[in-house]
Amino acid sequence: MKTNDIILQTVTKITVFVIILFSIHLFFAGHYYPGGGFVGGLMTSGAIVLLLLAFDMKTVANVLPIDYKHLIGLGLLFAVGTGLGGLLFDVPFLTHAFTSVNLPLLGETSLHTAVLFDTGVFLVVIGVTMTIIQTIGEDE
Amino acid sequence: MNNLIIMPILIPLISGVLLIFFSKNIQIQRWGAALSSFITMIVSVMLVQQVKTEGIQTMDVSNWEAPFGITLVSDMLSAMLVLTTSIIAFTCIIYSFRSIGEDRERFYYYPVVLFLIVGVNGAFTTGDIFNLFVFFEVLLMASYVLIVHGGTKIQLRESIKYILVNVISSALFVITVGFLYSVVGTLNMAHISERINAANQSGILTVIAILFLIVFGLKGAIFPLYFWLPGSYYAPPSAITALFGALLTKVGVYSIMRTYTLFFNHDAGYTHQILSVLAILTIIFGVIGAIAFWDVNKIIIYNIIVAVGIILFGVSVMTPTTLAGSIFYLMHDMIIKAALFFLAGVMIAITGTSNLRGFSGLIKRYPGLGWSFFLASLALAGIPPLSGFAGKLLIVQGGFEGERFWGAAIVLMSSLLMLFSVMKVFIHGFWGNPRTFEGEDKVPVGALMVAPFVLVGLSVLYGIGTEVLMPYIIKAAETLSDPSIYIEAVLKE
């Protein structure tokens, strides 16, 4: 018997966007307010998990055709790559740099290479969480 | 400022990450892993040379000065251990080509091995106590994966015990670091050492010293805490056991060496006495295990425990002679244990059993295997021209100078029993009536023998070239016996 999940699915479609927006906010707030790559990534994967609950695995895999194991690798490359950048300028590994840029819409914004490192963390957290959940979910 | 220090950590890390993307292509996996571990080896040689010519190398990661940021420190001891690790990693990867099986290779085997090397090299290089914990976790996570990799029944059972023990010891590690931090208020090792000397004779520091001994003793398998090791190391395939036997316990031993020489000098009469008693008991229980078993792997596994005891006895005496001996013996033991596990792996591949009663007369058809096992056994016991001799000699000599007659005598006696345990393998396995074994023709003995040949050759050279190595070892022992050299290099006062 097929159960009818229309309420769950409709609410999910709306809520997922709110959750993802909140997680992106948390991610970018990390430098000045509580938040950062870890909790941002965890919340993004929370949104994907909600999709998994409301729909089935195949649908979600169609919507988000991502190999999460590669996402882990990509995130690690981001993090290590940011560190390696320091080597180009003859300073120790993981030395960060920042500068203030006047962006058209956002105004005076400080851009920091630590954000790139955080992006790595963000991607690895999503990759690891989703790999764990998918592997357990697909297990028979 | 010196980015060479971090290269032995970074190269395996980057190549491990890159290999994640090509998990199904075995050729890329194999050659990528071999290439990266080879480059790591070359970089480590350069690092040793640099430490030799320019003294202790430090690097403040992300350019924050010493007590505030994380500092990586390469003194002679850590540089040489990194070099030994890289050599073993390279041979292990070569050995894995033909022994580990394609199913395992396809499932992220090489990336995990490389991550293990990241953890080990990092733990040897770091100058920050919490960073040491993090690198311990990196290598432990990788070892959890490797111990269960393949998912046979025995591996599943043993990995549960292994993970349980290590999770508990890691929690204890964090608690201990917490205690230490609440007392000294810093995590940088050089700074901790300075503060402990300034605090002078506080009882809580002695408690912390013993807690560290328990933590690292669980990782490095000393006497009452070695119970998990024989079962866990018995489970995985021989390439992985070799990696574990050569590297993992030695990281624990290195950490005891580091903390007990750098931090806890204030109450040496108490702490080092306990270390000394435990080391001797470790030797005794290790040799009992080594002579009791009729199983090739079990015999070598118990020999790991004996070696841990011998090295720590050298550390507990704390004279420059015994420290040099311990360092000598530590590096020798890493090489020879890997070689012995590789050789045992070849024997098991040929005969299909690790029970000594199940085979005999191997030397008739496999003389190369037989004689290299013979050489490795002699090196293990410490017969003069080979590698185990100089280290044990220095430890015994220092033991007598320090008037630890019982300890030194037990170290001497243990050599005899170690020799007996491995000669038992040689006599029963290689002599006697040649037998034929099912499927032995399919075993690529020639390809498998490359790695053990390299290591046994290295151990012979290590023994013959004692004179060449001595300046390096003495330099390493100097830093250990005089912490102020280390502190000055890190804090740049």
XYZ file of C-alpha atoms in Angstrom:
633
model
C 0.000 0.000 0.000
C 1.326 3.399 -0.937
C 0.919 6.073 1.697
C 0.078 9.579 0.653
C 2.750 12.035 1.816
C 1.440 15.133 0.106
C 1.525 17.355 3.177
C 5.033 16.278 4.130
C 6.304 16.700 0.571
C 4.778 20.116 0.058
C 6.031 21.443 3.355
C 9.471 19.978 2.609
C 9.686 21.748 -0.745
C 9.280 25.088 0.985
C 11.235 24.376 4.139
C 14.323 23.020 2.391
C 15.022 26.404 0.833
C 14.652 28.165 4.160
C 17.042 25.699 5.819
C 19.597 26.038 3.039
C 19.422 29.825 3.204
C 19.914 29.699 6.956
C 22.872 27.353 6.596
C 24.500 29.647 4.025
C 23.933 32.544 6.378
C 25.571 30.619 9.205
C 28.476 29.738 6.934
C 29.219 33.322 5.925
C 28.610 34.710 9.406
C 31.311 32.466 10.840
C 34.082 35.037 10.934
C 32.280 37.601 13.084
C 29.364 35.746 14.676
C 28.734 32.190 15.851
C 28.622 29.827 12.885
C 31.129 28.681 10.296
C 31.847 25.811 7.980
C 31.037 22.969 10.318
C 27.586 23.966 11.462
C 26.750 25.372 8.032
C 27.659 22.108 6.367
C 25.769 20.113 8.955
C 22.646 22.162 8.403
C 22.869 21.882 4.626
C 23.071 18.139 4.956
C 20.125 18.401 7.342
C 18.148 19.932 4.487
C 19.154 17.098 2.171
C 18.206 14.570 4.852
C 14.778 16.171 5.032
C 14.476 15.661 1.275
C 15.473 12.034 1.783
C 12.763 11.605 4.403
C 10.044 13.140 2.288
C 11.019 11.534 -1.013
C 13.015 8.400 -1.761
C 16.694 8.008 -2.450
C 16.375 7.784 -6.206
C 14.458 11.048 -6.504
C 16.965 12.886 -4.376
C 19.825 11.404 -6.387
C 18.135 12.706 -9.529
C 17.691 16.170 -8.114
C 21.193 16.349 -6.681
C 23.420 14.180 -8.889
C 26.458 14.472 -6.613
C 28.929 11.777 -5.634
C 29.367 12.740 -2.024
C 32.680 10.899 -1.724
C 34.085 13.215 -4.384
C 32.666 16.115 -2.405
C 34.866 15.030 0.528
C 37.895 14.998 -1.757
C 36.995 18.381 -3.203
C 36.584 19.895 0.246
C 39.940 18.528 1.373
C 41.548 19.964 -1.753
C 40.061 23.359 -0.942
C 41.407 23.265 2.606
C 44.875 21.991 1.685
C 44.995 24.259 -1.360
C 44.356 27.329 0.777
C 47.259 26.292 2.950
C 49.467 25.662 -0.054
C 48.739 29.150 -1.319
C 50.924 30.416 1.490
C 53.880 28.499 0.101
C 53.733 30.516 -3.130
C 54.370 33.721 -1.205
C 57.228 32.231 0.802
C 55.407 32.255 4.134
C 54.601 29.233 6.334
C 51.881 26.745 5.447
C 48.332 27.931 6.177
C 49.282 31.606 6.451
C 46.136 33.534 5.614
C 45.720 36.919 4.051
C 42.817 39.354 3.916
C 41.923 42.589 2.287
C 39.037 45.009 2.175
C 37.311 45.352 -1.149
C 34.595 47.754 -2.153
C 32.092 45.478 -3.818
C 29.327 46.969 -5.968
C 26.319 45.737 -4.000
C 27.726 44.874 -0.591
C 29.880 47.917 -0.043
C 33.051 47.740 2.050
C 33.648 43.989 2.554
C 36.668 42.255 4.017
C 37.605 39.174 2.054
C 39.675 36.602 3.897
C 41.321 33.432 2.580
C 40.084 31.682 5.736
C 36.690 31.614 3.996
C 38.186 29.340 1.338
C 39.408 27.040 4.081
C 35.949 27.152 5.608
C 34.475 26.237 2.234
C 36.607 23.130 2.399
C 35.247 22.302 5.844
C 31.712 22.989 4.607
C 32.062 20.599 1.661
C 33.744 17.852 3.713
C 31.028 17.987 6.366
C 28.278 17.678 3.757
C 30.190 14.914 2.001
C 30.831 12.886 5.145
C 27.320 13.252 6.568
C 25.624 12.355 3.313
C 27.983 9.458 2.625
C 27.217 7.999 6.057
C 23.469 8.428 5.724
C 23.276 7.187 2.152
C 25.469 4.156 2.803
C 23.398 3.121 5.793
C 20.172 3.881 3.914
C 21.087 1.818 0.849
C 22.263 -1.091 2.994
C 19.970 -4.117 2.833
C 60.411 29.781 8.329
C 60.923 26.518 6.679
C 58.282 24.688 4.733
C 60.402 21.568 4.226
C 59.298 20.308 7.652
C 55.683 19.987 6.657
C 56.366 18.244 3.339
C 56.406 14.689 4.790
C 52.899 15.423 6.091
C 51.593 17.318 3.078
C 52.742 15.051 0.255
C 50.889 11.931 1.441
C 47.896 14.087 2.393
C 47.544 15.685 -1.029
C 48.160 12.465 -2.919
C 45.730 10.607 -0.654
C 43.064 13.199 -1.399
C 43.732 13.035 -5.125
C 43.534 9.232 -5.087
C 39.990 9.433 -3.681
C 38.882 10.642 -7.115
C 40.340 7.636 -8.930
C 39.196 4.889 -6.615
C 38.257 2.427 -9.350
C 41.452 2.694 -11.382
C 43.899 0.322 -9.728
C 46.906 1.347 -11.812
C 46.577 5.009 -10.867
C 46.058 3.985 -7.226
C 49.179 1.840 -7.143
C 51.564 4.112 -8.948
C 50.212 7.272 -7.375
C 50.692 5.845 -3.907
C 54.139 4.446 -4.703
C 55.273 7.703 -6.301
C 54.068 9.891 -3.464
C 55.619 7.696 -0.796
C 58.866 7.666 -2.770
C 58.901 11.471 -2.939
C 58.122 11.595 0.794
C 61.152 9.411 1.362
C 63.432 11.725 -0.609
C 62.078 14.793 1.155
C 62.672 13.123 4.532
C 66.295 12.466 3.621
C 66.652 16.140 2.759
C 65.033 17.040 6.073
C 67.459 14.869 8.037
C 70.367 16.513 6.245
C 68.992 19.949 6.968
C 68.562 19.194 10.661
C 72.086 17.789 10.664
C 73.654 20.916 9.188
C 71.428 23.674 10.588
C 70.238 22.299 13.931
C 66.621 21.937 15.068
C 64.153 23.157 12.467
C 60.912 24.801 13.522
C 57.999 26.171 11.605
C 55.204 28.297 13.010
C 52.166 27.217 11.065
C 50.207 30.176 9.681
C 52.889 32.546 10.933
C 51.761 32.872 14.552
C 54.720 32.982 16.871
C 55.716 30.054 19.027
C 53.625 29.658 22.158
C 50.483 31.043 20.494
C 50.263 29.157 17.231
C 50.951 25.568 16.397
C 54.644 24.953 15.915
C 56.055 22.038 14.002
C 59.447 20.996 15.312
C 61.912 18.717 13.587
C 64.746 17.776 15.827
C 67.040 14.922 14.868
C 64.875 12.282 16.542
C 61.680 13.217 14.764
C 63.417 13.780 11.425
C 64.944 10.303 11.556
C 61.682 8.697 12.631
C 59.911 10.452 9.763
C 62.536 9.059 7.402
C 62.103 5.532 8.788
C 58.319 5.858 8.519
C 58.573 6.942 4.907
C 60.818 4.009 4.037
C 58.411 1.555 5.647
C 55.433 3.192 3.952
C 57.117 2.884 0.575
C 57.992 -0.785 1.030
C 54.525 -1.533 2.394
C 52.889 -0.006 -0.668
C 55.187 -1.998 -2.964
C 54.372 -5.143 -1.005
C 50.641 -4.430 -1.198
C 50.690 -4.485 -5.022
C 50.714 -8.253 -5.146
C 49.453 -9.239 -1.743
C 46.456 -7.181 -0.718
C 44.018 -8.227 -3.449
C 42.160 -6.154 -6.029
C 38.898 -5.917 -4.104
C 40.596 -4.176 -1.254
C 42.666 -2.005 -3.584
C 39.534 -0.794 -5.287
C 38.024 0.259 -1.999
C 40.230 3.225 -0.989
C 43.068 1.095 0.350
C 45.928 3.324 -0.794
C 44.362 6.647 0.251
C 43.838 5.243 3.742
C 47.430 3.987 3.936
C 48.598 7.462 2.909
C 46.385 9.069 5.561
C 47.938 6.739 8.123
C 51.350 8.033 7.059
C 50.071 11.614 7.414
C 49.094 10.838 10.992
C 52.345 9.114 11.894
C 54.586 11.752 10.304
C 52.502 14.481 11.889
C 52.689 12.925 15.335
C 56.474 12.688 15.033
C 56.817 16.282 13.859
C 54.388 18.311 15.926
C 55.446 20.551 18.772
C 51.999 21.033 20.269
C 50.423 18.584 22.673
C 46.869 18.933 21.394
C 48.045 18.787 17.816
C 49.741 15.532 18.811
C 46.323 14.276 19.899
C 44.822 15.305 16.559
C 47.515 13.481 14.608
C 47.016 10.466 16.871
C 43.372 10.506 15.869
C 44.285 10.853 12.178
C 46.450 7.763 12.345
C 43.969 5.887 14.539
C 41.043 6.597 12.205
C 43.105 5.335 9.297
C 44.100 2.281 11.319
C 40.443 1.565 12.212
C 39.659 1.502 8.511
C 42.656 -0.673 7.702
C 42.029 -3.170 10.475
C 38.474 -3.838 9.317
C 39.190 -3.364 5.590
C 37.943 -6.401 3.732
C 35.404 -7.310 6.382
C 36.319 -10.895 7.228
C 34.864 -12.310 10.406
C 38.036 -12.153 12.490
C 38.696 -8.588 11.344
C 35.226 -7.476 12.393
C 35.587 -9.057 15.821
C 39.054 -7.695 16.499
C 38.311 -4.237 15.146
C 35.555 -3.823 17.745
C 38.024 -4.478 20.552
C 40.676 -2.317 18.928
C 38.351 0.637 18.427
C 36.920 0.300 21.938
C 40.355 0.372 23.567
C 41.552 3.258 21.451
C 38.444 5.368 21.917
C 38.829 4.991 25.677
C 42.516 5.845 25.563
C 41.839 8.843 23.332
C 39.238 10.130 25.777
C 41.789 9.712 28.536
C 44.286 11.606 26.391
C 41.917 14.571 26.101
C 41.228 14.507 29.849
C 44.945 14.423 30.575
C 45.666 17.306 28.225
C 42.838 19.160 29.947
C 44.458 18.596 33.344
C 47.817 19.683 32.026
C 46.325 22.784 30.445
C 44.594 23.742 33.666
C 47.910 23.490 35.506
C 50.333 25.111 33.059
C 47.969 27.111 30.835
C 49.687 26.366 27.537
C 49.728 23.646 24.884
C 53.025 24.306 23.142
C 55.392 21.544 24.229
C 58.432 23.753 24.723
C 56.360 26.253 26.669
C 54.849 23.476 28.804
C 58.327 22.238 29.598
C 59.411 25.708 30.639
C 56.352 26.220 32.834
C 56.695 22.815 34.471
C 60.285 23.632 35.373
C 59.132 26.935 36.802
C 56.311 25.332 38.821
C 58.796 22.821 40.235
C 57.726 19.830 42.275
C 54.004 20.042 42.254
C 52.238 16.783 43.110
C 49.562 17.215 40.457
C 52.250 17.234 37.753
C 53.392 13.817 38.872
C 49.800 12.602 38.598
C 49.625 14.019 35.085
C 52.896 12.299 34.231
C 51.436 8.946 35.259
C 48.232 9.676 33.336
C 50.307 10.340 30.226
C 52.114 7.085 30.843
C 48.756 5.272 30.925
C 47.536 7.005 27.750
C 50.660 6.418 25.704
C 51.107 3.020 27.279
C 47.714 2.009 25.903
C 48.764 3.214 22.459
C 52.250 1.778 22.678
C 51.376 -1.500 24.459
C 53.335 -1.557 27.713
C 52.843 -4.205 30.371
C 49.410 -4.088 31.932
C 47.962 -2.276 28.914
C 49.106 -4.462 26.038
C 46.172 -6.913 26.255
C 44.474 -5.597 23.088
C 47.505 -5.877 20.826
C 48.032 -9.598 20.130
C 44.456 -10.147 18.962
C 44.116 -6.931 16.978
C 47.350 -7.277 15.068
C 46.573 -10.870 14.259
C 43.453 -9.998 12.279
C 44.387 -7.904 9.210
C 46.454 -9.060 6.194
C 50.224 -9.053 6.578
C 50.867 -5.807 4.671
C 48.632 -3.960 7.117
C 49.991 -5.793 10.165
C 53.490 -4.807 9.068
C 52.459 -1.181 8.864
C 50.812 -1.368 12.300
C 53.610 -3.323 13.945
C 56.272 -1.013 12.584
C 54.588 2.327 13.123
C 51.636 2.508 15.500
C 53.099 1.294 18.770
C 56.241 3.263 18.004
C 54.271 6.498 17.949
C 53.192 5.731 21.513
C 56.783 4.949 22.447
C 57.979 8.165 20.821
C 55.372 10.135 22.778
C 56.501 8.605 26.075
C 60.072 9.407 25.085
C 59.161 12.990 24.290
C 56.997 13.708 27.326
C 59.284 11.942 29.791
C 62.389 13.728 28.588
C 60.904 17.134 27.851
C 58.156 17.585 30.476
C 58.492 15.380 33.490
C 62.014 15.790 34.815
C 60.889 17.274 38.097
C 60.152 14.051 39.963
C 62.197 11.539 38.011
C 62.832 9.360 41.036
C 59.158 8.420 41.129
C 57.908 8.610 37.535
C 60.931 7.110 35.850
C 61.095 4.379 38.459
C 57.555 3.341 37.561
C 58.398 3.539 33.861
C 61.423 1.380 34.460
C 59.497 -1.319 36.369
C 56.738 -1.368 33.750
C 59.292 -1.590 30.942
C 60.953 -4.594 32.544
C 57.609 -6.316 33.116
C 56.736 -5.582 29.484
C 59.913 -7.331 28.385
C 59.195 -10.339 30.593
C 55.581 -10.779 29.523
C 56.538 -10.133 25.897
C 59.133 -12.895 25.789
C 56.785 -15.287 27.584
C 54.295 -14.719 24.779
C 56.968 -14.961 22.101
C 58.211 -18.357 23.216
C 54.774 -19.734 24.076
C 53.169 -19.635 20.638
C 53.475 -21.892 17.616
C 52.069 -19.317 15.275
C 54.399 -17.215 13.109
C 52.385 -14.023 13.378
C 51.803 -14.351 17.118
C 55.529 -14.848 17.721
C 56.424 -11.665 15.862
C 53.582 -9.749 17.499
C 54.870 -10.600 20.977
C 58.330 -9.523 19.848
C 56.877 -6.046 19.250
C 55.929 -5.919 22.922
C 59.419 -6.992 23.991
C 60.984 -4.264 21.865
C 58.683 -1.629 23.366
C 59.880 -2.723 26.789
C 63.541 -2.548 25.817
C 63.229 0.929 24.331
C 61.340 2.240 27.333
C 63.829 0.746 29.743
C 66.455 2.813 27.932
C 64.283 5.908 28.278
C 63.665 5.314 31.971
C 67.377 5.221 32.803
C 67.740 8.672 31.203
C 71.481 8.832 30.659
C 72.765 10.046 27.272
C 74.074 6.535 26.568
C 70.766 4.779 27.089
C 68.819 7.472 25.248
C 71.102 7.033 22.247
C 70.622 3.282 22.584
C 66.846 3.672 22.705
C 66.798 5.813 19.590
C 69.061 3.350 17.825
C 66.886 0.444 18.855
C 63.646 2.248 18.009
C 64.632 2.800 14.373
C 66.097 -0.676 14.056
C 62.940 -2.188 15.475
C 60.652 -0.324 13.078
C 62.607 -1.630 10.098
C 63.045 -5.173 11.309
C 59.437 -5.654 12.470
C 58.145 -4.563 9.080
C 60.597 -6.942 7.408
C 59.582 -9.862 9.641
C 55.864 -9.320 9.054
C 56.460 -9.140 5.300
C 58.428 -12.382 5.422
C 55.785 -14.046 7.575
C 53.225 -12.840 5.051
C 55.112 -14.525 2.214
C 55.365 -17.746 4.236
C 51.638 -17.681 4.959
C 50.880 -16.958 1.298
C 52.927 -20.015 0.265
C 51.763 -22.449 2.913
C 48.273 -21.180 3.556
C 48.713 -21.394 7.309
C 50.484 -19.472 10.018
C 50.738 -22.519 12.269
C 54.350 -23.636 12.535
C 53.373 -27.286 12.768
C 51.651 -26.994 9.405
C 54.768 -26.557 7.283
C 58.468 -27.407 7.072
C 61.380 -27.517 4.664
C 60.617 -24.217 2.956
C 64.318 -23.473 2.436
C 64.590 -26.217 -0.182
C 62.392 -24.329 -2.619
C 62.626 -20.783 -1.309
C 66.248 -20.167 -0.283
C 65.950 -16.383 -0.640
C 63.025 -16.308 1.748
C 64.795 -18.628 4.164
C 68.064 -16.766 4.366
C 66.505 -13.347 4.575
C 64.331 -14.607 7.432
C 67.481 -15.965 9.056
C 69.230 -12.606 8.711
C 66.187 -10.758 10.015
C 66.023 -13.088 13.027
C 69.667 -12.489 13.876
C 69.154 -8.752 13.485
C 66.125 -8.911 15.783
C 68.110 -10.648 18.501
C 71.041 -8.262 18.097
C 73.884 -10.369 16.748
C 76.888 -8.018 16.275
C 77.280 -7.085 12.628
C 73.530 -6.538 12.284
C 71.267 -3.682 13.232
C 69.907 -4.723 16.621
C 73.315 -4.863 18.250
C 74.449 -1.296 18.799
C 71.194 -0.119 20.334
C 70.939 -2.956 22.791
C 74.617 -2.652 23.650
C 74.193 1.016 24.530
C 71.080 0.311 26.589
C 72.784 -2.473 28.531
C 75.943 -0.443 28.977
C 73.982 2.556 30.204
C 71.951 0.297 32.464
C 75.074 -0.987 34.163
C 76.525 2.531 34.417
C 73.281 3.719 35.982
C 73.441 0.745 38.350
C 70.257 -0.828 37.049
C 71.812 -4.261 37.072
C 68.570 -6.236 37.089
C 67.077 -4.305 34.230
C 70.180 -4.589 32.087
C 70.434 -8.299 32.848
C 66.819 -8.842 31.852
C 67.391 -6.969 28.585
C 70.303 -9.309 27.901
C 68.310 -12.409 28.791
C 65.398 -11.259 26.662
C 67.654 -11.200 23.576
C 68.309 -14.869 24.064
C 64.617 -15.693 24.278
C 63.800 -13.456 21.325
C 66.408 -15.316 19.324
C 64.928 -18.599 20.502
C 61.415 -17.570 19.462
C 62.345 -16.608 15.907
C 64.821 -19.446 15.468
C 61.948 -21.751 16.335
C 60.195 -20.400 13.263
C 63.342 -20.857 11.217
C 64.097 -24.384 12.402
C 60.572 -25.740 12.216
C 59.448 -23.832 9.169
C 62.504 -23.862 6.942
C 64.371 -27.009 7.924
C 63.016 -30.537 7.858
C 61.196 -32.400 5.138
C 60.125 -30.291 2.179
C 56.373 -30.429 1.713
C 54.241 -29.236 -1.154
C 51.326 -26.921 -0.575
C 48.149 -26.403 -2.475
C 48.282 -23.403 -4.786
C 51.850 -22.442 -3.935
C 52.754 -22.078 -7.625
C 50.317 -19.206 -7.948
C 52.015 -17.168 -5.241
C 54.143 -14.388 -6.825
C 57.037 -14.980 -4.424
C 59.512 -12.986 -6.528
C 57.363 -9.867 -6.527
C 56.492 -10.231 -2.866
C 60.113 -10.566 -1.839
C 61.129 -7.100 -3.087
C 59.918 -5.273 0.007
C 61.448 -7.610 2.615
C 64.720 -7.747 0.648
C 64.927 -3.957 0.716
C 64.251 -3.839 4.445
C 66.587 -6.692 5.390
C 69.292 -5.130 3.227
C 68.676 -1.839 4.948
C 68.923 -3.464 8.351
C 72.271 -5.030 7.389
C 73.532 -1.657 6.155
C 72.194 -0.048 9.316
C 74.230 -2.484 11.381
C 77.402 -2.122 9.331
C 77.059 1.631 9.053
C 76.688 2.202 12.792
C 79.718 4.456 12.676
C 78.144 6.648 9.998
C 74.844 6.880 11.858
C 76.341 7.557 15.260
C 76.687 11.374 14.890
C 72.991 11.600 13.971
C 71.931 9.442 16.910
C 74.129 11.343 19.355
C 72.660 14.597 18.131
C 69.156 13.245 18.695
C 70.055 11.981 22.167
C 71.570 15.339 23.065
C 68.275 17.096 22.465
C 66.461 14.516 24.561
C 68.818 14.662 27.501
C 68.973 18.455 27.490
C 65.475 19.917 26.955
C 66.811 23.477 26.970
C 68.100 22.957 23.405
C 64.564 22.132 22.304
C 63.002 25.004 24.249
C 65.441 27.541 22.868
C 64.923 26.360 19.308
C 61.153 26.672 19.587
C 60.698 29.778 21.714
C 63.753 31.530 20.195
C 64.841 33.247 23.369
